[in-house]
mmCIF file of C-alpha atoms in Angstrom:
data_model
loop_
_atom_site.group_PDB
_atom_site.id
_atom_site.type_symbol
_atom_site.label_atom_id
_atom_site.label_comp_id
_atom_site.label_asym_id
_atom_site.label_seq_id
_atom_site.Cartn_x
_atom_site.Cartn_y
_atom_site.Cartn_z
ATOM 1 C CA UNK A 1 0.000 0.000 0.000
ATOM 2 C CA UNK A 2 1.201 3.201 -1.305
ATOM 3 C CA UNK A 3 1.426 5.744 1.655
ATOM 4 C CA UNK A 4 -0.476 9.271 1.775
ATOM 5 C CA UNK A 5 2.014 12.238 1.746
ATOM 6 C CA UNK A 6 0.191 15.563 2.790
ATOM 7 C CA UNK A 7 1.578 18.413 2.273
ATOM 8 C CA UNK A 8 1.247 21.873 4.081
ATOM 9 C CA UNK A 9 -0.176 24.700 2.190
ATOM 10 C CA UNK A 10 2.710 26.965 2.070
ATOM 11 C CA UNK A 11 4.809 23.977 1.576
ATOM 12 C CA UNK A 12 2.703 22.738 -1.569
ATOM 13 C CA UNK A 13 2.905 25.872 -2.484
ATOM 14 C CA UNK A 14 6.370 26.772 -2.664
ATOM 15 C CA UNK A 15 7.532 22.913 -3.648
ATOM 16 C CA UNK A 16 8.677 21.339 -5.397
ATOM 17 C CA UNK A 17 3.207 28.400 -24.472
ATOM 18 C CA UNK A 18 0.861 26.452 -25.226
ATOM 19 C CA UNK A 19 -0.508 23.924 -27.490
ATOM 20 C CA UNK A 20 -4.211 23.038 -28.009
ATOM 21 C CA UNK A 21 -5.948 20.273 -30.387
ATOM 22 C CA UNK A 22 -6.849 23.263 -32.229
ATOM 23 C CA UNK A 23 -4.316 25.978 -31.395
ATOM 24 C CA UNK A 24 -0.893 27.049 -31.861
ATOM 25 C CA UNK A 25 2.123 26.095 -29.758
ATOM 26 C CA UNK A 26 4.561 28.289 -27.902
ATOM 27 C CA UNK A 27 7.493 25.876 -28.900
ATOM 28 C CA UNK A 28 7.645 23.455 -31.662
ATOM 29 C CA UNK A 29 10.164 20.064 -30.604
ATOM 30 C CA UNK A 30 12.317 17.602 -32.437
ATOM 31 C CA UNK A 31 10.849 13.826 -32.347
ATOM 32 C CA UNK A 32 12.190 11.846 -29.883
ATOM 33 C CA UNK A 33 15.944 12.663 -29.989
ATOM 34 C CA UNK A 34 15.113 15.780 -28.282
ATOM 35 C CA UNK A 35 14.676 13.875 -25.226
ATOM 36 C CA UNK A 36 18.501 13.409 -25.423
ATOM 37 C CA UNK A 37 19.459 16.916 -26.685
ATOM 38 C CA UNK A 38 19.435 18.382 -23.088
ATOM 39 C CA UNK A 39 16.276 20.576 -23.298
ATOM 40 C CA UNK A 40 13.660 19.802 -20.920
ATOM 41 C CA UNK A 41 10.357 19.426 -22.977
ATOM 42 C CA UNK A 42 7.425 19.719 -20.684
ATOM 43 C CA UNK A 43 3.450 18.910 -21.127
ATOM 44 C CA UNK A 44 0.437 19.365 -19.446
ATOM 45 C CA UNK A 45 -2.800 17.466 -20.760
ATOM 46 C CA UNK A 46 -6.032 18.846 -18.724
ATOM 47 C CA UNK A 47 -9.321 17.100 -19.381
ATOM 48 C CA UNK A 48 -10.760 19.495 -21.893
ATOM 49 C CA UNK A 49 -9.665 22.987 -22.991
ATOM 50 C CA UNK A 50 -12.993 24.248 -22.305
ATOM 51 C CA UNK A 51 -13.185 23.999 -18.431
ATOM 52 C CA UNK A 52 -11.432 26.759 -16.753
ATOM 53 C CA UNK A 53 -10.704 25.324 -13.950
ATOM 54 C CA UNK A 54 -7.737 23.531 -15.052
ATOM 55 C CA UNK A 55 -6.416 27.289 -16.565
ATOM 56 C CA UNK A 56 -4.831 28.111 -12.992
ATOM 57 C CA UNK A 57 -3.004 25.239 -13.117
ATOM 58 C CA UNK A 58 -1.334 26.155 -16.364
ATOM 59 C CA UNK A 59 -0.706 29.605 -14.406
ATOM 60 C CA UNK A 60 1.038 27.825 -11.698
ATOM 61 C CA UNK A 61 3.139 25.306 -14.033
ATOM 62 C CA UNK A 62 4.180 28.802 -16.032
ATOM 63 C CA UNK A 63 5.070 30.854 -13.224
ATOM 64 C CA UNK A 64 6.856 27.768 -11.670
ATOM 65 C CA UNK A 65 8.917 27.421 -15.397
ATOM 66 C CA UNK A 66 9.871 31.117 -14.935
ATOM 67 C CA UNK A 67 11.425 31.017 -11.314
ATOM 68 C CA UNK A 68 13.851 28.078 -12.629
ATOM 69 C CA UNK A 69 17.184 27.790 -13.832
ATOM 70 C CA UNK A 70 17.511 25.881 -17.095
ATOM 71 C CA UNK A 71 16.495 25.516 -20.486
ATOM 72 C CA UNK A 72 12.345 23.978 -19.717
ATOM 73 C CA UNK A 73 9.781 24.265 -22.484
ATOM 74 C CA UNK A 74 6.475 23.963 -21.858
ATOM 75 C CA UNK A 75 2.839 23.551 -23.473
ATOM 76 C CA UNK A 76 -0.884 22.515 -22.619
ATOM 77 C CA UNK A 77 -2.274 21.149 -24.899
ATOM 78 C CA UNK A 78 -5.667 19.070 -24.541
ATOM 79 C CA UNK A 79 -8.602 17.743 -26.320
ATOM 80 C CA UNK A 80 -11.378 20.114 -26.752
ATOM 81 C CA UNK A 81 -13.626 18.304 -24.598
ATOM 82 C CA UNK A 82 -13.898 15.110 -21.687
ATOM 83 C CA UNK A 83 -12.478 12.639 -23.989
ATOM 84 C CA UNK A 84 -10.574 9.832 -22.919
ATOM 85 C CA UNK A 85 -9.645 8.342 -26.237
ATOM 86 C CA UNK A 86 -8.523 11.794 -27.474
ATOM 87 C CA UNK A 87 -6.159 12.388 -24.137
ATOM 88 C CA UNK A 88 -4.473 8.956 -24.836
ATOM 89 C CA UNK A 89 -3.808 10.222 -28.456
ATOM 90 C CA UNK A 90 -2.287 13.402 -27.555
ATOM 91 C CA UNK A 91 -0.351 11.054 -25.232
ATOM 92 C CA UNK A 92 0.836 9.296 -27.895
ATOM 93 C CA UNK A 93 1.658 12.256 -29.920
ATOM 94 C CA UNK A 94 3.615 14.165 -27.420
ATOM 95 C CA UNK A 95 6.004 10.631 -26.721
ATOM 96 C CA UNK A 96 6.372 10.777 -30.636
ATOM 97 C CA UNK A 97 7.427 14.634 -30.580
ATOM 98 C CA UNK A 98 10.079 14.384 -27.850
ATOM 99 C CA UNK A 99 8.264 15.330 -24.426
ATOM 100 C CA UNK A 100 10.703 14.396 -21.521
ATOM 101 C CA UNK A 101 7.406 15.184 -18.851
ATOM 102 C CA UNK A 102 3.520 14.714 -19.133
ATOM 103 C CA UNK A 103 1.735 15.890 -16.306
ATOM 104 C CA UNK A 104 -2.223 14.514 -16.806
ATOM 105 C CA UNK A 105 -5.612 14.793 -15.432
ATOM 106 C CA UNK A 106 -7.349 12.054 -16.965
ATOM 107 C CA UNK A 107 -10.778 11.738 -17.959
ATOM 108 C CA UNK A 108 -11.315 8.137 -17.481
ATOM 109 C CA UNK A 109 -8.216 6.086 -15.203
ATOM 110 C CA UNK A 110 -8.706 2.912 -16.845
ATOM 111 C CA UNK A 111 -9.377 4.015 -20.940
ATOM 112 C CA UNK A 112 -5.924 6.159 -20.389
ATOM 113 C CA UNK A 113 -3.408 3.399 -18.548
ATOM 114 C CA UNK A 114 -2.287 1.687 -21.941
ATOM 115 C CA UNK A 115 -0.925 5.621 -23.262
ATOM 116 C CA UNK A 116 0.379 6.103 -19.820
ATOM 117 C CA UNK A 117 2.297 3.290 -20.083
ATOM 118 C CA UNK A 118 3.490 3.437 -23.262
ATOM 119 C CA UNK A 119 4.489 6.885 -22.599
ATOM 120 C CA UNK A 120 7.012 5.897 -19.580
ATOM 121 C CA UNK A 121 7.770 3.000 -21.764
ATOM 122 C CA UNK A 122 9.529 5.337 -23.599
ATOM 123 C CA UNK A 123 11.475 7.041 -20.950
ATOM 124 C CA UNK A 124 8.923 9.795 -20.095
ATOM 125 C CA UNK A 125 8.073 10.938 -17.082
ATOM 126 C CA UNK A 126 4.808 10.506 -16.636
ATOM 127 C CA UNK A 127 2.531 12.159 -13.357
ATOM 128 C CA UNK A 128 -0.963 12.747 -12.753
ATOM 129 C CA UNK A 129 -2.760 16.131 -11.141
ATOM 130 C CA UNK A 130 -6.548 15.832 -9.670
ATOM 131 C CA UNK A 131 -7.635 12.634 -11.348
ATOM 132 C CA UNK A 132 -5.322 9.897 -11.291
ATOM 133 C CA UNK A 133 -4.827 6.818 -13.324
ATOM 134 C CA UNK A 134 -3.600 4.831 -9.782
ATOM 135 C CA UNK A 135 -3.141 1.172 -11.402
ATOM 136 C CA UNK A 136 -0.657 2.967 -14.433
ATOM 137 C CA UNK A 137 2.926 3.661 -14.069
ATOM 138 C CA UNK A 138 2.208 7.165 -13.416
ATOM 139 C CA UNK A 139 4.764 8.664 -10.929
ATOM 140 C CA UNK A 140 2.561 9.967 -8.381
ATOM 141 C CA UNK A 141 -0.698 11.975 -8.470
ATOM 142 C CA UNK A 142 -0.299 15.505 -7.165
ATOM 143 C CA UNK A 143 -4.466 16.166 -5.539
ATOM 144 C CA UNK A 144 -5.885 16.612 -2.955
ATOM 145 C CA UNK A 145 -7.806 13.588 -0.976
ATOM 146 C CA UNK A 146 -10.773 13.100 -3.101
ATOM 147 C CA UNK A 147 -12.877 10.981 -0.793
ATOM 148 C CA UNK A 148 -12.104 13.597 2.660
ATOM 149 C CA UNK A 149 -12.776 16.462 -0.044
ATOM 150 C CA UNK A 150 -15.812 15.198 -0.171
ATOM 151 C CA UNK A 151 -16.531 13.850 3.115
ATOM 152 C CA UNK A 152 -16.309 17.377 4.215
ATOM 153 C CA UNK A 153 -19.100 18.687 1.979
ATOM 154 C CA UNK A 154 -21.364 16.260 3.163
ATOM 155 C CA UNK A 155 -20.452 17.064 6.820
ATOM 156 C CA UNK A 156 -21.156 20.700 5.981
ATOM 157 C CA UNK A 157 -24.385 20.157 4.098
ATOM 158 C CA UNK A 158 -25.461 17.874 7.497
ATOM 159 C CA UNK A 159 -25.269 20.654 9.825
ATOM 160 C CA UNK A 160 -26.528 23.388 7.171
ATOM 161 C CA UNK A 161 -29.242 21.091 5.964
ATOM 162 C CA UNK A 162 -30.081 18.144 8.108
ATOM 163 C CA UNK A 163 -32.943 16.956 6.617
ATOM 164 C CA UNK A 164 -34.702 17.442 3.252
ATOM 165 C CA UNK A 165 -34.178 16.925 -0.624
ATOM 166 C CA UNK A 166 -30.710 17.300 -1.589
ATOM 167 C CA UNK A 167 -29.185 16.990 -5.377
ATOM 168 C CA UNK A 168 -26.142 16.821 -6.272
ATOM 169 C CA UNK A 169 -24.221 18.200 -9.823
ATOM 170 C CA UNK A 170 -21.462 16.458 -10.882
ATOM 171 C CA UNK A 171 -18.932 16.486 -13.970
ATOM 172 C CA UNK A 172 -18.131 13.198 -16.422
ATOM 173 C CA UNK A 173 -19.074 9.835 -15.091
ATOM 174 C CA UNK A 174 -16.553 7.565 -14.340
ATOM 175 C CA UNK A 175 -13.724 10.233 -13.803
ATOM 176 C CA UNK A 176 -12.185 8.815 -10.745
ATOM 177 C CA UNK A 177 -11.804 12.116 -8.690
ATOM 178 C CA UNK A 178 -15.207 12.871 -8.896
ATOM 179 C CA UNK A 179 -16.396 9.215 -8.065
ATOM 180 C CA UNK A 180 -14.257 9.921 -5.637
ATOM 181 C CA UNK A 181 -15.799 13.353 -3.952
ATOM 182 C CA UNK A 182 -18.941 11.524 -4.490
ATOM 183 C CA UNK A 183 -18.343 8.624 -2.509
ATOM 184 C CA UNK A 184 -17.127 10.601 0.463
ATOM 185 C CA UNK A 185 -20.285 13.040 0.396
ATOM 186 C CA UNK A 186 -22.423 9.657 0.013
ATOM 187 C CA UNK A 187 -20.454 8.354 2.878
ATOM 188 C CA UNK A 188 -21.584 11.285 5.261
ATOM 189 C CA UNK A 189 -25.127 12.489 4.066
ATOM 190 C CA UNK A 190 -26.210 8.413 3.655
ATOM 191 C CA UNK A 191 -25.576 8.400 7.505
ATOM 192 C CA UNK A 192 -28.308 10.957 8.004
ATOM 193 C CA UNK A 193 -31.873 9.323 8.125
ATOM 194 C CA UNK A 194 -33.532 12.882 6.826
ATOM 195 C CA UNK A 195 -31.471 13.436 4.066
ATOM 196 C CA UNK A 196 -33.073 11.978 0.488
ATOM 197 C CA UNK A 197 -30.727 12.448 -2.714
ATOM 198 C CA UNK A 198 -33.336 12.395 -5.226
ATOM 199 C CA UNK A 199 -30.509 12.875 -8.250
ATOM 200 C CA UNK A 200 -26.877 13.083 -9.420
ATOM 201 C CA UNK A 201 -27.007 14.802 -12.349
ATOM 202 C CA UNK A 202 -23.333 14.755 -14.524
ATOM 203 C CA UNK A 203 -22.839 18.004 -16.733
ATOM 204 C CA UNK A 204 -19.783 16.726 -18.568
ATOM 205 C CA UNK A 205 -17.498 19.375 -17.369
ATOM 206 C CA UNK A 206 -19.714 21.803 -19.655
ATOM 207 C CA UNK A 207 -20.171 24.797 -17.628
ATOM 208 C CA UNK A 208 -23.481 26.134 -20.173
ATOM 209 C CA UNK A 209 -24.590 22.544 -19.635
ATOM 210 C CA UNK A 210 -24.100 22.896 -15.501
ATOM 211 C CA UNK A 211 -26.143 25.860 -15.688
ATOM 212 C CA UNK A 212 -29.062 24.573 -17.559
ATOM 213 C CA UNK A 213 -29.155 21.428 -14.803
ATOM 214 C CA UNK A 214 -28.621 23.559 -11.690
ATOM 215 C CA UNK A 215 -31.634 25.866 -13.107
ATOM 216 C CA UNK A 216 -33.878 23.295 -14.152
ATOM 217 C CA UNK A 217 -33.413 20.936 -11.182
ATOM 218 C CA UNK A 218 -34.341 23.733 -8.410
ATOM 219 C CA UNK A 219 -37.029 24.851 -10.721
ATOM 220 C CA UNK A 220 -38.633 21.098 -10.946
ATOM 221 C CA UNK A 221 -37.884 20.838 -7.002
ATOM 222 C CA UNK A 222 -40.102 23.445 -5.306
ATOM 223 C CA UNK A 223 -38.923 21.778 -1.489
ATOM 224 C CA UNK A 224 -35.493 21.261 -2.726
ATOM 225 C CA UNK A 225 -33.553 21.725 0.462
ATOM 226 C CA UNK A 226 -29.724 21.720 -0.551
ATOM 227 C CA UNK A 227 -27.772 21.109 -3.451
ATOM 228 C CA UNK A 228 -24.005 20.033 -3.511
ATOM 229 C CA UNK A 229 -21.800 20.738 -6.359
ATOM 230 C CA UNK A 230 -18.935 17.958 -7.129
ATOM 231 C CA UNK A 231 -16.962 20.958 -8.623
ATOM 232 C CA UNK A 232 -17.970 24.527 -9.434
ATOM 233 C CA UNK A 233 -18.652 24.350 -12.963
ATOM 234 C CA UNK A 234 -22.045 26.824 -12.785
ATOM 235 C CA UNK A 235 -19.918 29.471 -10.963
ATOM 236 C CA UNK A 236 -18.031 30.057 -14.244
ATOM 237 C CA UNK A 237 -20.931 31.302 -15.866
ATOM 238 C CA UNK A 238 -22.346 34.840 -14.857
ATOM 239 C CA UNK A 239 -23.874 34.385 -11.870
ATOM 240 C CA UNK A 240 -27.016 36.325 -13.426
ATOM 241 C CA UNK A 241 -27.766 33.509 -15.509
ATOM 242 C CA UNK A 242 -28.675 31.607 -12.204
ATOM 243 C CA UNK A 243 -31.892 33.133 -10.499
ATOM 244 C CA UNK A 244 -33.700 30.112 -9.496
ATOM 245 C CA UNK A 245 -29.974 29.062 -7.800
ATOM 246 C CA UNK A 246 -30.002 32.651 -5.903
ATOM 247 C CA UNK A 247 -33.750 32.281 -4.953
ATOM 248 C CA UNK A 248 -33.045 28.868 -3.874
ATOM 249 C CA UNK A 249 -30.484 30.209 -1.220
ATOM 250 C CA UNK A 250 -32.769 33.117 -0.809
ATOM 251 C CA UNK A 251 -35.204 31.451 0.980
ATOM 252 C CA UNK A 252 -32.862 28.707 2.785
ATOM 253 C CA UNK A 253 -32.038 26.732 0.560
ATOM 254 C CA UNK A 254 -28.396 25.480 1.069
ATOM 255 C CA UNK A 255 -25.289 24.805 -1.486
ATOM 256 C CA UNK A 256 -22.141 23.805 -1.049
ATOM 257 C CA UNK A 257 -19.322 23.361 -3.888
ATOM 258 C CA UNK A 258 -15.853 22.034 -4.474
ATOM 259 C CA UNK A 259 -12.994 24.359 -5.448
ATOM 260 C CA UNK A 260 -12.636 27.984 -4.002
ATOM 261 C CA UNK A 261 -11.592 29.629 -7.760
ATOM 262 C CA UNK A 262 -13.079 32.834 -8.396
ATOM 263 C CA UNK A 263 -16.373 32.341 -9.603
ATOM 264 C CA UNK A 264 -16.908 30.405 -6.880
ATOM 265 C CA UNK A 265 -16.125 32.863 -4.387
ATOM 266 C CA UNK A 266 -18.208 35.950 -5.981
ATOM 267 C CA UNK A 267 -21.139 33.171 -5.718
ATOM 268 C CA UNK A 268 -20.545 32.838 -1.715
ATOM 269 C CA UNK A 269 -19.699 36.840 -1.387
ATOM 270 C CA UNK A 270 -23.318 37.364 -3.759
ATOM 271 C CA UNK A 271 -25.379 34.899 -1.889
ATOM 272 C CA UNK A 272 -25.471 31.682 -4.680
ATOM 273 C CA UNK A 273 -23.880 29.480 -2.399
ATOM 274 C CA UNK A 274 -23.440 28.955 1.298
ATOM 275 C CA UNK A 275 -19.858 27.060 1.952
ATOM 276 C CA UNK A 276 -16.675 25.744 -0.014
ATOM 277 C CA UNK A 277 -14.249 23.429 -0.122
ATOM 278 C CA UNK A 278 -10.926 24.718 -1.874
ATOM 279 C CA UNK A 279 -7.626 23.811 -2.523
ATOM 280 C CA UNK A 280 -4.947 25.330 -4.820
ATOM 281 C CA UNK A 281 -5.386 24.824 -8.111
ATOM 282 C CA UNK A 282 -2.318 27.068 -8.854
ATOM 283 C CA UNK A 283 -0.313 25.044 -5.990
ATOM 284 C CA UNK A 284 -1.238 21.823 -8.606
ATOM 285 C CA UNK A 285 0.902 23.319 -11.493
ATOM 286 C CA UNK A 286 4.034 24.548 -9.550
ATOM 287 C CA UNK A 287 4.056 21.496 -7.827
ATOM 288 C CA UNK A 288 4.021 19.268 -10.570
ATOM 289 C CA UNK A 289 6.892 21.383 -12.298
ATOM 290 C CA UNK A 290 8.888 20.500 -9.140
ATOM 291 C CA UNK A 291 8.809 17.015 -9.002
ATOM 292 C CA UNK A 292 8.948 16.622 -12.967
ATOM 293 C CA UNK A 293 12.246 18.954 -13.006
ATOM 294 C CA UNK A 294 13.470 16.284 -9.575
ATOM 295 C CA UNK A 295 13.111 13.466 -11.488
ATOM 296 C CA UNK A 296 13.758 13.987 -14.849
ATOM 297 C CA UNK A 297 16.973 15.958 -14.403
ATOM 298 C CA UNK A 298 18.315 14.640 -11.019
ATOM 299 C CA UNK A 299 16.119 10.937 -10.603
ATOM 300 C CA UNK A 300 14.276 11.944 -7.412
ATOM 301 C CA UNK A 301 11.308 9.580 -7.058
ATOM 302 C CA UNK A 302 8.519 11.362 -5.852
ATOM 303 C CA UNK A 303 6.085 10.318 -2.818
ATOM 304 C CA UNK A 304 3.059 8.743 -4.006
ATOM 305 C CA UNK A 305 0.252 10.719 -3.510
ATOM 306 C CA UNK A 306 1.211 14.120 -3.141
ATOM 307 C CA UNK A 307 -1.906 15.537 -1.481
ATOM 308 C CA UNK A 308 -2.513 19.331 -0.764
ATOM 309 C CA UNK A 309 -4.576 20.792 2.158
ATOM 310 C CA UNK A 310 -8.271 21.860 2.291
ATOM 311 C CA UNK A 311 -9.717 25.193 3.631
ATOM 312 C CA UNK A 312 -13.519 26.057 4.131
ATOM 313 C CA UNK A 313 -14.679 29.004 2.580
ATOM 314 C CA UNK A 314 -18.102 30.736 4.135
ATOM 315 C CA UNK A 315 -19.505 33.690 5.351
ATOM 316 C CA UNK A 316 -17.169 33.819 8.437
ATOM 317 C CA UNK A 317 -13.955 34.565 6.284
ATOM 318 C CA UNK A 318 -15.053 35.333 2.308
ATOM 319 C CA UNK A 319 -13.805 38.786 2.772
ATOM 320 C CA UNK A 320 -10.789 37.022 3.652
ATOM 321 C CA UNK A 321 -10.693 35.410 0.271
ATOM 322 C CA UNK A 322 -11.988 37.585 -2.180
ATOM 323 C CA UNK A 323 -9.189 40.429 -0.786
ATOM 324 C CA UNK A 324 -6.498 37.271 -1.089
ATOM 325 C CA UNK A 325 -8.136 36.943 -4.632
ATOM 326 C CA UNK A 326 -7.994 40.770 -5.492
ATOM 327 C CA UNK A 327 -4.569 40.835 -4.753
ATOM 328 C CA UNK A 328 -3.196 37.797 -6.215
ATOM 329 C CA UNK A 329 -5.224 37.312 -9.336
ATOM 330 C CA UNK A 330 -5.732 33.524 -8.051
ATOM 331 C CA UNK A 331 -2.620 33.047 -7.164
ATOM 332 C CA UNK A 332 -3.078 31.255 -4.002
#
């Protein structure tokens, strides 16, 4: 059994462009003998380019890139939405183009373990950030703990909203960090008698798509009494768009979400949602720079997981947050 390595917050943070499917790249490589030509070629491959959650990640990675000595490359490049069999052929392209580092959040663990493999096959260094592909031969995942992520939601929404309807929003089925938050809410709220979850709807990582379902659900669910958000897709969108979501808090109604970006905190600081759970997403990239630099120039194995802290985020300390958000851009 792998052990748990947990990681302060100011440590994770201070640890140890671009290509898209349909974009342009910051730095074209050599095929594979670049791997040997001492440049350090570097690649992060979110789930989709069109959920911007994974964007302060890339900020992290870049900023990360620019504080180090050395000649490091670096692009993110991904497919345009949650595909699986599209991440495993960008995968395969990158080995093919000379990539010395892939750092991955995968869409499905299981569809993406034969590219994985292949990849470090190869001699690439191959790590995983948020969801993880644990049975590959992935270095480590650099997360947070999925299941306590979640377990801490549910605790939340039992003492906001002990009994009642609750629904929950979640992203692509079968991504394993999400199954993941799920089955630690589940593992809370199912203890609670009064508590019925009447749905778990998946959005796909679509943030229109989240929207439409958050909307729709509260509007079909006049005694709704709390909603919990696997991630905070909908708080991406204008928060305007969402009036049955602020009428639902309104009048009681309680939400809690994953991730403390900054959509999400305007939603707590505007009254569309009650409580978060956050983590650095930026603390993701510059940490997975670190330990890709460690052990692709200097053969430092990492620990396996490499999990971040949690913070709550409520009405007790948003101003807190949205002042650390004001002055850092994210950066936190």
């Amino acid at each position: 059994m792998t052990k748990k390595t947990n990681i302060s917050r100011r440590d994770f943070l201070g640890t140890m462009t671009t290509a898209t499917v349909a974009g342009a790249t910051m730095t074209m490589w050599a095929p594979k003998e670049a791997r040997a030509a001492g440049k350090m070629n570097l690649a992060f491959v979110p789930k989709a380019l069109n959920n911007p959650v994974f964007e302060v990640t890339r900020w992290g990675a870049e900023d990360r890139i620019a504080e180090l000595d050395g000649d490091i490359s670096f692009r993110w490049v991904g497919p345009t939405t949650t595909d699986a069999a599209a991440q495993a052929q960008i995968l395969d392209d990158l080995v093919i183009q000379g990539v010395n580092g892939i750092c991955l959040s995968c869409n499905d663990p299981d569809a993406l373990i034969p590219a994985i493999n292949r990849a470090v096959m190869e001699g690439v260094t191959v790590i995983t950030w948020d969801a993880d592909s644990p049975s590959s031969k992935r270095a480590t995942n650099v997360s947070i703990d999925q299941e306590a992520a979640g377990a801490e939601a549910g605790k939340i929404i039992a003492q906001l909203a002990p009994k009642g309807k609750l629904a929950i929003l979640t992203g692509t089925p079968g991504a394993l960090n999400l199954e993941q938050r799920v089955a630690g809410f589940r593992s809370v709220v199912d203890q609670h008698a009064d508590i019925e979850v009447i749905a778990t709807d998946p959005c796909n990582d679509d943030v229109q798509r989240a929207v439409e379902i958050v909307e729709q659900r509260i509007n079909a669910t006049p005694d709704l009494a709390s909603y919990f958000f696997v991630g905070m897709w909908p708080f991406f969108a204008d928060l305007k768009t969402m009036p049955q979501l602020k009428a639902f808090v309104d009048r009681g109604g309680k939400c809690v979400s994953l991730d403390a970006l900054e959509g999400a905190l305007n939603a707590v600081d505007q009254g569309y949602c009650n409580s978060l759970v956050g983590y650095s997403w930026w603390g993701f990239g510059r940490t997975a720079v670190d330990v890709l630099v460690a052990k692709i120039r200097d053969g430092v194995d990492p620990a396996d997981p490499m999990f971040t802290e949690l913070f709550i985020v409520d009405e007790s300390n948003i101003a807190e947050y949205m002042t650390k958000q004001a002055e850092t851009g994210g950066r936190f």
